[in-house]
XYZ file of C-alpha atoms in Angstrom:
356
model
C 0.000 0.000 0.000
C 1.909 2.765 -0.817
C 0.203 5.601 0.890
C 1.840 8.237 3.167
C 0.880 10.500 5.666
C 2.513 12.900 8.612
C 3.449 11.042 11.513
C 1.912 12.174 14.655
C 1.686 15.742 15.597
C 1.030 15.326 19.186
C 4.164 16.582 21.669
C 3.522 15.068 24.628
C 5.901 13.318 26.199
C 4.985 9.873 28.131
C 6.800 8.270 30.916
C 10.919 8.380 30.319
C 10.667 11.155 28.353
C 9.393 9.568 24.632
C 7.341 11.529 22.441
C 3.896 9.412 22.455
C 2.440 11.062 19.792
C 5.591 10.020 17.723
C 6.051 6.660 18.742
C 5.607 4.457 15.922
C 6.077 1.095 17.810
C 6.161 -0.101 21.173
C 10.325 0.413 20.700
C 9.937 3.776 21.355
C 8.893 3.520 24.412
C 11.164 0.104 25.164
C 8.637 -2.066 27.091
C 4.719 -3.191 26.881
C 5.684 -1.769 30.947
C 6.519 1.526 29.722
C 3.951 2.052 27.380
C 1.638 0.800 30.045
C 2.903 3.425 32.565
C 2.457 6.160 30.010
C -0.963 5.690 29.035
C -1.930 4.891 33.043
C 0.060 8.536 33.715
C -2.682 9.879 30.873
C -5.726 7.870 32.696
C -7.722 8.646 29.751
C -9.048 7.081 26.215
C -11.560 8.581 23.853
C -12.984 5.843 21.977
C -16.078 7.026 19.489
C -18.620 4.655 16.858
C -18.064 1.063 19.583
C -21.353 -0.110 19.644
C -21.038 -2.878 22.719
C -23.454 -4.939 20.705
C -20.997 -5.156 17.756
C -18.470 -8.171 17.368
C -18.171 -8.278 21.173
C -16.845 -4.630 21.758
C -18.607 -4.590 24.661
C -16.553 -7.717 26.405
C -13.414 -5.439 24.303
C -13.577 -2.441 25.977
C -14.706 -4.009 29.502
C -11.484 -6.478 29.277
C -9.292 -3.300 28.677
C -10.903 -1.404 31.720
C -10.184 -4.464 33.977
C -6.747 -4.829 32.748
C -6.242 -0.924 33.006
C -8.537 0.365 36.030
C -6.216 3.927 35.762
C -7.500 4.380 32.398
C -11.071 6.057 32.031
C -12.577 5.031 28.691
C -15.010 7.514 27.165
C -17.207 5.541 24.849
C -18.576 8.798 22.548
C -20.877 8.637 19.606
C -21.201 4.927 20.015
C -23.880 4.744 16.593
C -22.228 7.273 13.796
C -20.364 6.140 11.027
C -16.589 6.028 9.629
C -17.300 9.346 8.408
C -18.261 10.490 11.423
C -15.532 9.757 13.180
C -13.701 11.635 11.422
C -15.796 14.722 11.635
C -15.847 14.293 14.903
C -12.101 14.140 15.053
C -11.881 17.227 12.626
C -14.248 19.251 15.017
C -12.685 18.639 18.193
C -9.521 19.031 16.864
C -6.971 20.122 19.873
C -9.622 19.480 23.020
C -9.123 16.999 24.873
C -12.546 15.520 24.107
C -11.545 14.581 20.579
C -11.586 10.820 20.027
C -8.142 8.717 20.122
C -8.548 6.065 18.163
C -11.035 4.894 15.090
C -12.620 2.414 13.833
C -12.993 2.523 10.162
C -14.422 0.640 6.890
C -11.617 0.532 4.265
C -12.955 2.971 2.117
C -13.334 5.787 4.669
C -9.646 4.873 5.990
C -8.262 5.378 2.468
C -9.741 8.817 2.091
C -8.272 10.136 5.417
C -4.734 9.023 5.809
C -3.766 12.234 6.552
C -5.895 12.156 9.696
C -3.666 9.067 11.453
C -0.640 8.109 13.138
C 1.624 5.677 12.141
C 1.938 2.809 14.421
C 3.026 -0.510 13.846
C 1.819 -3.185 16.666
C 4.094 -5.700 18.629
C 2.386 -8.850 16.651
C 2.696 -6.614 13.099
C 4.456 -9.556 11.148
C 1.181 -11.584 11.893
C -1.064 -9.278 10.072
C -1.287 -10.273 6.254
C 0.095 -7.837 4.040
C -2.828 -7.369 2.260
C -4.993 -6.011 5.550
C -2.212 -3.695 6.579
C -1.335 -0.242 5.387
C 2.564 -0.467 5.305
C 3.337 2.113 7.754
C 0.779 1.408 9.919
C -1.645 4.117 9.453
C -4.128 2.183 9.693
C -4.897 -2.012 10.190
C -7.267 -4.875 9.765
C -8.435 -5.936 12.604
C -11.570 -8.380 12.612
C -13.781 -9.320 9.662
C -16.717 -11.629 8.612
C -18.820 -11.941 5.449
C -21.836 -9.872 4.082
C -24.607 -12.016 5.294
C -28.740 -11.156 4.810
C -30.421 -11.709 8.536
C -34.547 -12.270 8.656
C -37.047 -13.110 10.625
C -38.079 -16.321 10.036
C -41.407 -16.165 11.217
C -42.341 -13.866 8.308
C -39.944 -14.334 5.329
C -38.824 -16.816 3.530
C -34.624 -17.242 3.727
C -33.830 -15.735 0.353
C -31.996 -18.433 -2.220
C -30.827 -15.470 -4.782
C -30.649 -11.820 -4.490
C -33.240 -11.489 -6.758
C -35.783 -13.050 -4.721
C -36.059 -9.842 -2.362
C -36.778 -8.104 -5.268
C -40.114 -10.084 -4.318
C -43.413 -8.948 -3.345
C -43.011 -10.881 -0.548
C -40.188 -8.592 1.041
C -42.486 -5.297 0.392
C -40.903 -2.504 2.767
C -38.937 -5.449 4.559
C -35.521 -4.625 3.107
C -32.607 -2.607 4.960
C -28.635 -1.849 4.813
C -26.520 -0.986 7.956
C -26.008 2.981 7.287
C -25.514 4.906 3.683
C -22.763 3.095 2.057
C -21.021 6.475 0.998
C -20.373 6.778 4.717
C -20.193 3.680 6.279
C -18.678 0.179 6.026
C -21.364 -2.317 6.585
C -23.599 -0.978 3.845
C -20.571 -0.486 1.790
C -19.853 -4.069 1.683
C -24.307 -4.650 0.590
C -23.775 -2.916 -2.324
C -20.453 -4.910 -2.867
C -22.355 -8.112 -2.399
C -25.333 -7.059 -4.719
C -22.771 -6.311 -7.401
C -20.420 -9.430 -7.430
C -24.486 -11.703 -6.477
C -25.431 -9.658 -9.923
C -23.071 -10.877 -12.598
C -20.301 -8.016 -11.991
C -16.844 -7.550 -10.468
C -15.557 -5.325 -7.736
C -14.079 -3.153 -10.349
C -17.435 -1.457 -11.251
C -20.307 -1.124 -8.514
C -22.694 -0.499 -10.936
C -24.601 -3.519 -10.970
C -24.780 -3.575 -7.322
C -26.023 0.272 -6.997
C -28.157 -0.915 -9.827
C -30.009 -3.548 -7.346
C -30.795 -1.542 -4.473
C -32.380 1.421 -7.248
C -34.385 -1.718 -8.428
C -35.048 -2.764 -4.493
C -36.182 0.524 -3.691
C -38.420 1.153 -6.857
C -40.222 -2.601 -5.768
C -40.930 -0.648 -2.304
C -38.985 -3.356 -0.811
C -36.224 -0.902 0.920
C -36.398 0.259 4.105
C -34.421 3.351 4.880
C -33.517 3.247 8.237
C -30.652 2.705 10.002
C -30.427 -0.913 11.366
C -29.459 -1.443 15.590
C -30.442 -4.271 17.912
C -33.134 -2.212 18.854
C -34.758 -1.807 15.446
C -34.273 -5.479 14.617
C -36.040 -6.724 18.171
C -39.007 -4.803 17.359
C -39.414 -5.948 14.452
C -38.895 -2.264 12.189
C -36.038 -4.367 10.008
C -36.833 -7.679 9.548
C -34.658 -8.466 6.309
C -31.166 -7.073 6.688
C -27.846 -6.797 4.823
C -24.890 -7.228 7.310
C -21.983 -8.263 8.347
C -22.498 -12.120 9.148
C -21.492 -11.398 12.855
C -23.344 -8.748 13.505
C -26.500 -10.639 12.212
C -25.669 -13.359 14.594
C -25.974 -11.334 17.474
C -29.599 -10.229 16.926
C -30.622 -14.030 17.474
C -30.136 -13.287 21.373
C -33.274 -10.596 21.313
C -34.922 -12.367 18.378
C -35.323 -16.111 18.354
C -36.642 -16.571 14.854
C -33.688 -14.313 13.610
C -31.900 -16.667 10.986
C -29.025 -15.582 9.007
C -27.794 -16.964 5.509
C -24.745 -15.955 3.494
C -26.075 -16.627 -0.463
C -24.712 -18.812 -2.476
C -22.366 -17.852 -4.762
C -19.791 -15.618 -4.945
C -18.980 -14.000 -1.141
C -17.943 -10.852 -0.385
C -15.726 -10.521 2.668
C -13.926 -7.124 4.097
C -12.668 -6.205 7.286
C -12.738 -3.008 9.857
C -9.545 -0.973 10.453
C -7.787 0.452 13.613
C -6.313 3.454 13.378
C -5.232 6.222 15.712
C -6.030 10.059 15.326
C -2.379 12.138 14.801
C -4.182 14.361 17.302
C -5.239 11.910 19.981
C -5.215 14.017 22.902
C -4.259 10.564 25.199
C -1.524 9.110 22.321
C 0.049 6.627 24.948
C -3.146 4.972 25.587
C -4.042 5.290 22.186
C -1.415 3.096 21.285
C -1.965 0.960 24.460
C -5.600 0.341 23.197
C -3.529 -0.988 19.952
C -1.554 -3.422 21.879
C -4.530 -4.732 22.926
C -6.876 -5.128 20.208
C -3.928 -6.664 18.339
C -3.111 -9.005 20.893
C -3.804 -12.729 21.665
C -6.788 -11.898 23.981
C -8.171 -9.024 21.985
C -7.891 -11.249 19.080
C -9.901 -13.922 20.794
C -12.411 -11.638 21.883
C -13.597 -10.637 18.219
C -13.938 -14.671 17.915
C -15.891 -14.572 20.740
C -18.735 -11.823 18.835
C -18.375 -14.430 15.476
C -16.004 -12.473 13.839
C -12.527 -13.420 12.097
C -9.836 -11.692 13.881
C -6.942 -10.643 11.486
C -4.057 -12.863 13.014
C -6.472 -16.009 13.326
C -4.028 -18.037 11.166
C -0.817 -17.142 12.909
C -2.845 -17.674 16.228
C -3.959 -21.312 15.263
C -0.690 -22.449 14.168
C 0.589 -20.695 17.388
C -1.670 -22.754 19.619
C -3.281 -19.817 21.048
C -6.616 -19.053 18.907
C -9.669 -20.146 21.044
C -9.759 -23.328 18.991
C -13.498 -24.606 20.085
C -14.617 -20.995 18.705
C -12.745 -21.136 15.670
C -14.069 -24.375 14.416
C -17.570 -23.150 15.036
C -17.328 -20.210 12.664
C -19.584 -20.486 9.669
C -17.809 -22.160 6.467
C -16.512 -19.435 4.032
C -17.879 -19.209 0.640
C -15.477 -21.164 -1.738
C -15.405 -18.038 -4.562
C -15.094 -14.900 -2.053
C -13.614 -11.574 -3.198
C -12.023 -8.724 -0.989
C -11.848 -5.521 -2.905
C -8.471 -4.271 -3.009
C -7.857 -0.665 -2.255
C -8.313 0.566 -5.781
C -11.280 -1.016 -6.014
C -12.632 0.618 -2.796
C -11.343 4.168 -3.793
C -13.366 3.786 -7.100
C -16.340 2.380 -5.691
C -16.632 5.059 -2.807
C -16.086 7.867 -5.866
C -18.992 6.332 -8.118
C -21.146 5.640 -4.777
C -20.637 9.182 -4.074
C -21.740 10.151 -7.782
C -24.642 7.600 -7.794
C -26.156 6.632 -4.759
C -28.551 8.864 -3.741
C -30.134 9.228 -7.121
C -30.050 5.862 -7.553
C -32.043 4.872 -4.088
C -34.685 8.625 -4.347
């Protein structure tokens, strides 16, 4: 990836005297101790868009406050999108309310480098090339597959795309967000276009679906949450296989099914703000997610954490939770980051026509 971008601009200095907002590994600071006893001298992280109900951030961010009681997490914003964090970033710019760290969709992450730090994590050689910026601006961190979630007690499960085209799905029919903004609903239209005949170098087709879906009547346009899912307001939803799974807890006739066919996987991205106004614990909350037991703990919400095969041939990937994972699609694609940068320019050109 060959992308570059100011290192941090922050000028505080941590424990012994390093530059935190500098530090581009945990070498710069010499120890996981050190580190540690820089972000505990900050006691604070801003952490915005963490939904607890999402691939287990909840058990995430309650495993780091047990391991770090001297750190105060501020969960802000927990239901805006990629693009929101970075407004929100970009507003709050030099308070110390701004947010730390993100948690992006590829698409928003490639049209912000210049709003992260570099930082590469102590298990960085584990990370695939592929799901890693090369400077560490920003990282792959968990992933899953674009799923459709229903309520079996009213709908059918869908065989083909086409069939929610369906006057049986009338007003039935919703994405995760606006995929110009945010990952989740990205990845719907991705699906729709590579479930439709085309490739992930031309959305198109896929855009072309949901103006189809919506002209049927069959699209809901609201945002989908656990709330909005129990009660029944989205019954047929495109989302991340994971995040499907979780609604069967408050729905017990929620079923999910990934289509047959070609699969279209992606992953979310850590990154940290150059500005984080707490860059020690920023990079602290790094360690973490990156580590064996943050890695584990995305297994635990159904995701696929990024170092999963290093971890299994390791020995330390919760192995009963690994084999119960759904089985991946045997054709799958992953668009690539030209791909993404394309189909966020067209989605920007198209969408809202397309679905008004």
């Amino acid at each position: 990836m060959a992308l570059t971008a100011c290192a941090g601009e922050s000028s505080t200095p941590a424990a012994g005297g390093t530059d935190a907002g500098a530090a581009t590994s945990l070498a710069d600071f010499g120890t996981l101790a050190d580190l540690e006893a820089a972000a505990k001298a900050e006691g604070a992280l801003n952490v915005i868009a963490l939904p607890r109900d999402w691939a287990n951030y909840g058990a995430v961010l309650d495993a780091f406050s047990a391991k770090y009681p001297e750190i105060t997490i501020t969960e802000q914003s927990p239901d805006v999108s990629s693009a929101e964090e970075i407004q929100a970033a970009k507003t709050n710019a030099g308070l110390d309310t701004a947010p730390d760290v993100f948690d992006l969709g590829l698409t928003v992450a490639l049209q912000n480098t210049d709003q992260f730090a570099p930082y590469q994590v102590a298990t960085w050689d584990d990370i695939p090339d592929a799901l890693k910026e090369a400077s560490g601006l920003f990282v792959g961190d968990y992933g899953g597959y674009m799923s459709i979630g229903y309520d079996s007690s009213k709908y059918a499960a869908p065989a083909a795309i086409d069939d929610l085209l369906g006057a049986d799905y009338k007003g039935a029919v919703a994405i995760n967000g606006d995929p110009t903004q945010a990952g989740a609903a990205f990845a719907a239209v991705g699906l729709a276009t590579v479930q439709s005949g085309g490739t992930l170098d031309d959305f198109q087709p896929g855009i072309d679906f949901f103006s189809e879906l919506n002209a049927a009547g069959n699209m809901l346009k609201l945002d989908v949450t656990t709330a909005t899912v129990a009660s029944g307001e989205t019954p047929v939803v495109f989302d991340w296989d994971y995040l499907n799974a979780a609604h069967q807890a408050d729905n017990k006739n929620w079923k999910v099914t990934i289509l047959p066919g070609t699969g279209y996987a992606g992953y979310y991205n850590q990154a940290i703000n150059r500005e984080a106004p707490n860059p020690a614990a920023a990079r602290l909350w790094q360690e973490f997610l990156y580590s064996d037991e943050g890695q584990n703990l995305w297994l635990a919400g159904g995701a696929r954490p990024v170092r999963a095969e290093a971890m299994a041939e390791a020995g330390t990937i919760d192995e009963k939770l690994f084999a119960a994972l759904p089985d991946a699609p045997e054709d799958t694609v992953v668009p690539s980051e030209e791909q993404s940068t394309a189909a966020g320019e067209l989605l920007g050109e198209k969408w809202a026509a397309a679905v008004n």
